Coordinates of C-alpha atoms and ligand atoms in Angstrom, one line a residue:
M1 CA 17.7 -3.8 -43.0
A2 CA 16.0 -5.1 -46.1
E3 CA 12.2 -5.4 -46.0
S4 CA 12.1 -8.7 -47.9
A5 CA 13.6 -12.0 -46.7
R6 CA 17.1 -12.7 -47.9
V7 CA 19.0 -15.7 -49.2
S8 CA 22.8 -15.5 -48.7
T9 CA 24.9 -15.6 -51.8
G10 CA 27.5 -17.6 -49.9
I11 CA 29.9 -14.7 -50.4
E12 CA 30.0 -12.4 -47.3
G13 CA 31.2 -9.3 -49.1
L14 CA 28.5 -9.7 -51.8
D15 CA 25.7 -10.1 -49.3
T16 CA 26.8 -6.7 -47.9
L17 CA 26.4 -5.1 -51.3
I18 CA 22.8 -6.2 -51.8
D19 CA 21.1 -5.6 -48.5
G20 CA 22.0 -9.0 -46.9
G21 CA 21.5 -11.4 -49.8
Y22 CA 19.4 -12.2 -52.9
P23 CA 15.7 -11.4 -52.3
E24 CA 14.0 -14.7 -51.5
N25 CA 12.2 -16.2 -54.5
S26 CA 14.1 -14.1 -57.1
V27 CA 15.8 -15.0 -60.3
I28 CA 19.3 -13.6 -60.6
V29 CA 21.5 -13.5 -63.7
V30 CA 25.3 -13.7 -63.1
S31 CA 26.9 -12.7 -66.4
G32 CA 30.7 -12.7 -66.9
T33 CA 33.5 -13.0 -69.4
P34 CA 35.2 -16.4 -69.8
G35 CA 36.8 -17.9 -66.7
T36 CA 35.7 -15.2 -64.3
G37 CA 34.1 -17.6 -61.8
K38 CA 30.5 -17.9 -62.8
T39 CA 30.4 -21.6 -62.2
I40 CA 32.1 -21.3 -58.8
M41 CA 29.7 -18.6 -57.8
G42 CA 26.8 -21.0 -58.5
L43 CA 28.4 -23.9 -56.6
Q44 CA 29.2 -21.6 -53.7
F45 CA 25.6 -20.5 -53.5
L46 CA 24.4 -24.1 -53.4
Y47 CA 27.0 -25.1 -50.8
D48 CA 26.0 -22.3 -48.6
G49 CA 22.4 -23.5 -48.8
A50 CA 23.3 -27.1 -48.1
M51 CA 25.2 -26.1 -45.0
K52 CA 21.9 -24.5 -43.8
G53 CA 19.9 -27.6 -44.7
E54 CA 18.5 -26.1 -47.9
M55 CA 18.2 -28.4 -50.8
G56 CA 19.9 -27.1 -54.0
I57 CA 19.9 -28.2 -57.7
Y58 CA 22.6 -27.5 -60.2
V59 CA 21.8 -27.9 -63.9
S60 CA 24.7 -27.7 -66.2
F61 CA 24.5 -27.3 -70.0
E62 CA 28.3 -27.0 -70.1
E63 CA 30.1 -29.6 -68.1
E64 CA 30.0 -33.3 -67.1
K65 CA 28.7 -34.0 -63.6
K66 CA 32.0 -35.6 -62.6
D67 CA 33.9 -32.4 -63.6
I68 CA 31.5 -30.2 -61.5
I69 CA 32.0 -32.5 -58.5
R70 CA 35.8 -32.4 -59.0
Q71 CA 35.8 -28.6 -59.2
A72 CA 33.7 -28.3 -56.0
K73 CA 36.0 -30.8 -54.3
Q74 CA 39.0 -28.6 -55.0
L75 CA 37.3 -25.8 -53.1
G76 CA 36.7 -28.1 -50.2
W77 CA 33.0 -28.8 -51.0
D78 CA 32.1 -32.4 -51.0
F79 CA 29.1 -32.5 -53.4
D80 CA 29.3 -36.3 -53.6
D81 CA 28.5 -36.5 -49.9
L82 CA 25.9 -33.7 -50.1
E83 CA 24.1 -35.7 -52.9
K84 CA 24.0 -38.7 -50.6
K85 CA 22.4 -36.5 -48.0
N86 CA 19.8 -35.2 -50.5
L87 CA 21.1 -31.7 -50.1
I88 CA 22.4 -31.3 -53.6
R89 CA 21.5 -32.8 -56.9
I90 CA 23.6 -32.2 -60.0
F91 CA 22.3 -32.7 -63.6
S92 CA 24.2 -32.4 -66.8
M93 CA 22.6 -32.3 -70.2
W94 CA 23.1 -31.1 -73.8
P95 CA 19.6 -30.0 -74.8
S96 CA 18.6 -29.8 -78.4
S97 CA 15.5 -27.6 -77.8
F98 CA 14.1 -25.1 -75.3
D99 CA 11.2 -27.4 -74.5
E100 CA 13.7 -30.0 -73.4
V101 CA 15.4 -27.5 -71.1
M102 CA 12.0 -26.5 -69.6
A103 CA 11.1 -30.1 -69.1
K104 CA 14.4 -30.9 -67.3
I105 CA 14.3 -27.9 -65.1
F106 CA 10.7 -28.5 -64.0
K107 CA 11.3 -32.2 -63.4
C108 CA 14.0 -31.1 -61.0
L109 CA 11.5 -29.1 -59.0
Y110 CA 10.1 -32.5 -57.8
Y111 CA 13.0 -32.4 -55.3
K112 CA 11.5 -29.1 -53.9
P113 CA 14.8 -27.2 -54.0
K114 CA 15.2 -23.9 -52.2
R115 CA 18.1 -23.0 -54.5
L116 CA 18.6 -23.6 -58.2
V117 CA 21.6 -22.9 -60.5
V118 CA 21.4 -23.1 -64.3
D119 CA 24.8 -22.9 -65.9
S120 CA 24.7 -21.4 -68.4
I121 CA 21.5 -20.0 -70.0
T122 CA 23.4 -18.6 -73.1
S123 CA 23.1 -21.8 -75.1
I124 CA 19.4 -22.0 -74.2
T125 CA 18.6 -18.4 -75.1
Y126 CA 20.4 -18.9 -78.4
S127 CA 18.7 -22.2 -79.2
M128 CA 15.3 -20.5 -78.8
G129 CA 16.4 -17.6 -81.0
Q130 CA 16.7 -15.0 -78.2
N131 CA 13.0 -15.2 -77.7
R132 CA 12.2 -12.8 -74.9
E133 CA 8.7 -14.1 -74.4
A134 CA 9.7 -17.7 -74.0
F135 CA 12.5 -16.7 -71.6
H136 CA 10.1 -14.5 -69.6
K137 CA 7.7 -17.5 -69.2
M138 CA 10.6 -19.6 -67.9
V139 CA 11.5 -17.0 -65.3
E140 CA 7.9 -16.5 -64.3
K141 CA 7.5 -20.3 -63.9
L142 CA 10.5 -20.4 -61.6
K143 CA 9.2 -17.5 -59.6
D144 CA 5.9 -19.4 -59.1
T145 CA 8.0 -22.0 -57.1
N146 CA 9.4 -21.4 -53.7
L147 CA 13.1 -21.1 -54.7
T148 CA 15.8 -18.6 -55.5
A149 CA 17.7 -19.1 -58.7
I150 CA 21.0 -18.1 -60.3
L151 CA 21.2 -18.3 -64.0
T152 CA 24.7 -17.8 -65.3
S153 CA 25.3 -16.1 -68.6
E154 CA 28.2 -15.6 -70.9
M155 CA 29.6 -12.2 -71.9
L156 CA 32.3 -11.5 -74.4
S157 CA 34.9 -8.9 -73.4
G158 CA 34.4 -5.7 -75.2
E159 CA 30.9 -6.6 -76.2
K160 CA 28.0 -4.2 -75.8
G161 CA 25.3 -5.1 -73.3
F162 CA 25.5 -7.4 -70.2
T163 CA 24.7 -10.7 -71.7
R164 CA 25.1 -12.3 -75.1
D165 CA 21.4 -12.8 -75.5
G166 CA 20.5 -9.2 -74.6
I167 CA 17.3 -10.3 -72.9
S168 CA 18.1 -12.1 -69.7
E169 CA 19.4 -8.9 -68.0
F170 CA 16.0 -7.3 -68.4
V171 CA 13.8 -10.2 -67.4
S172 CA 15.7 -11.2 -64.3
D173 CA 15.3 -9.6 -60.8
G174 CA 19.0 -9.2 -60.3
L175 CA 22.1 -8.8 -62.4
I176 CA 25.7 -9.3 -61.3
I177 CA 28.5 -8.7 -63.7
L178 CA 31.9 -10.4 -63.4
R179 CA 34.8 -9.1 -65.5
S180 CA 38.5 -9.6 -65.8
V181 CA 40.3 -6.4 -66.6
E182 CA 44.0 -5.6 -67.3
A183 CA 45.5 -2.4 -65.9
A184 CA 49.2 -1.7 -66.0
G185 CA 50.0 -5.3 -66.9
E186 CA 48.0 -6.7 -64.0
H187 CA 44.9 -8.7 -64.2
K188 CA 42.0 -8.0 -61.8
N189 CA 38.6 -9.5 -61.4
L190 CA 35.8 -7.0 -60.9
L191 CA 32.3 -7.7 -59.6
R192 CA 29.5 -5.2 -60.0
V193 CA 25.9 -5.4 -59.0
E194 CA 24.0 -3.9 -61.8
K195 CA 20.5 -4.4 -60.5
M196 CA 18.7 -6.1 -57.6
R197 CA 15.0 -5.5 -57.4
S198 CA 13.7 -4.5 -53.9
S199 CA 17.2 -4.0 -52.6
R200 CA 19.3 -1.0 -51.7
I201 CA 22.5 -1.8 -53.6
N202 CA 26.1 -0.7 -53.8
K203 CA 26.8 -0.3 -57.6
E204 CA 30.5 0.2 -57.4
S205 CA 32.9 -2.3 -58.9
H206 CA 34.6 -4.5 -56.3
I207 CA 37.8 -6.5 -56.7
Y208 CA 37.4 -10.2 -56.0
E209 CA 39.6 -13.3 -56.0
V210 CA 39.0 -16.9 -56.6
T211 CA 40.7 -18.6 -53.7
D212 CA 40.8 -22.2 -52.3
R213 CA 37.6 -21.2 -50.4
G214 CA 35.7 -19.9 -53.5
I215 CA 35.0 -16.3 -54.4
E216 CA 36.1 -13.6 -51.9
L217 CA 35.6 -9.9 -52.3
T218 CA 38.8 -8.2 -51.4
S219 CA 37.5 -4.6 -51.5
P220 CA 34.2 -4.7 -49.5
P221 CA 32.5 -1.5 -48.8
A222 CA 33.6 0.3 -45.6
Ligands
ATP1 N1 41.0 -23.6 -56.1 C1 41.2 -22.5 -56.9 N2 42.0 -21.6 -56.5 C2 42.2 -20.5 -57.2 N3 41.6 -20.2 -58.3 C3 40.8 -21.1 -58.8 C4 40.5 -22.3 -58.1 N4 39.6 -23.0 -58.8 C5 39.4 -22.3 -59.9 N5 40.0 -21.2 -59.9 C6 40.0 -20.1 -60.9 O1 38.6 -19.9 -61.3 C7 38.5 -19.7 -62.7 C8 37.4 -20.6 -63.2 O2 36.2 -20.4 -62.5 P1 34.8 -20.9 -63.2 O3 35.0 -22.2 -63.9 O4 33.8 -20.7 -62.1 O5 34.7 -19.7 -64.3 P2 33.5 -19.6 -65.3 O6 33.3 -18.1 -65.4 O7 32.4 -20.5 -65.0 O8 34.3 -20.1 -66.7 P3 33.7 -20.4 -68.1 O9 33.5 -19.1 -68.8 O10 34.7 -21.3 -68.7 O11 32.4 -21.1 -67.8 C9 39.7 -20.2 -63.3 O12 40.1 -19.3 -64.2 C10 40.7 -20.5 -62.2 O13 41.8 -19.7 -62.4
MG2 MG1 31.5 -22.0 -66.2

């Protein structure tokens, strides 16, 4: 068993790979190529928390709130209802500066969330000129609060490194990589846990599928 308290990822097979879940109060980067399920992984994390009475905040820099709610509904997760119950809050914004991002995120902490998803950080890290120090400050500030955060990040297929900014993978406590690969004319989604501080991890690649119930690992460890 892990020594630190764990927060479920909402994905059973993934919890098994990382000692039972994300370490409580950690900041995790989920980096993936386009359409690999980064947004769904964030929504699934918040839905899992809401079902346990843990308040979650979703901040999108990519999509309109109504589109996020629609996507969740297709997976059987009624975020409209969860918002009414104060278990979920969704915010969409198109920030023009890093300061604006920080202000928005920290305003959200007024709700005292246990879980936070920021989707995606790539536009932020680019707008601040891939400034490692500024990003580090943001992560440290999040860690001063009593929550566990997923920051999604974009990766281009064939690109070197794990994220487009080249910094978030170092500053975060955990890094999960989602990729779509083609082998013998077939497409497969692969998930790999690249790092997870204070956890014993399984670093093999695992096949996953996006189903009507969200992300499911189809090749969990024995
Ligand atoms: N109900 C569903 N059943 C099966 N597959 C689904 C379902 N809903 C979404 N998907 C699949 O999930 C993928 C999109 O997931 P998601 O939006 O989370 O990806 P993403 O990595 O955030 O994409 P982007 O790079 O555009 O931000 C789509 O490619 C779609 O094929
Ligand atoms: Mg997305």
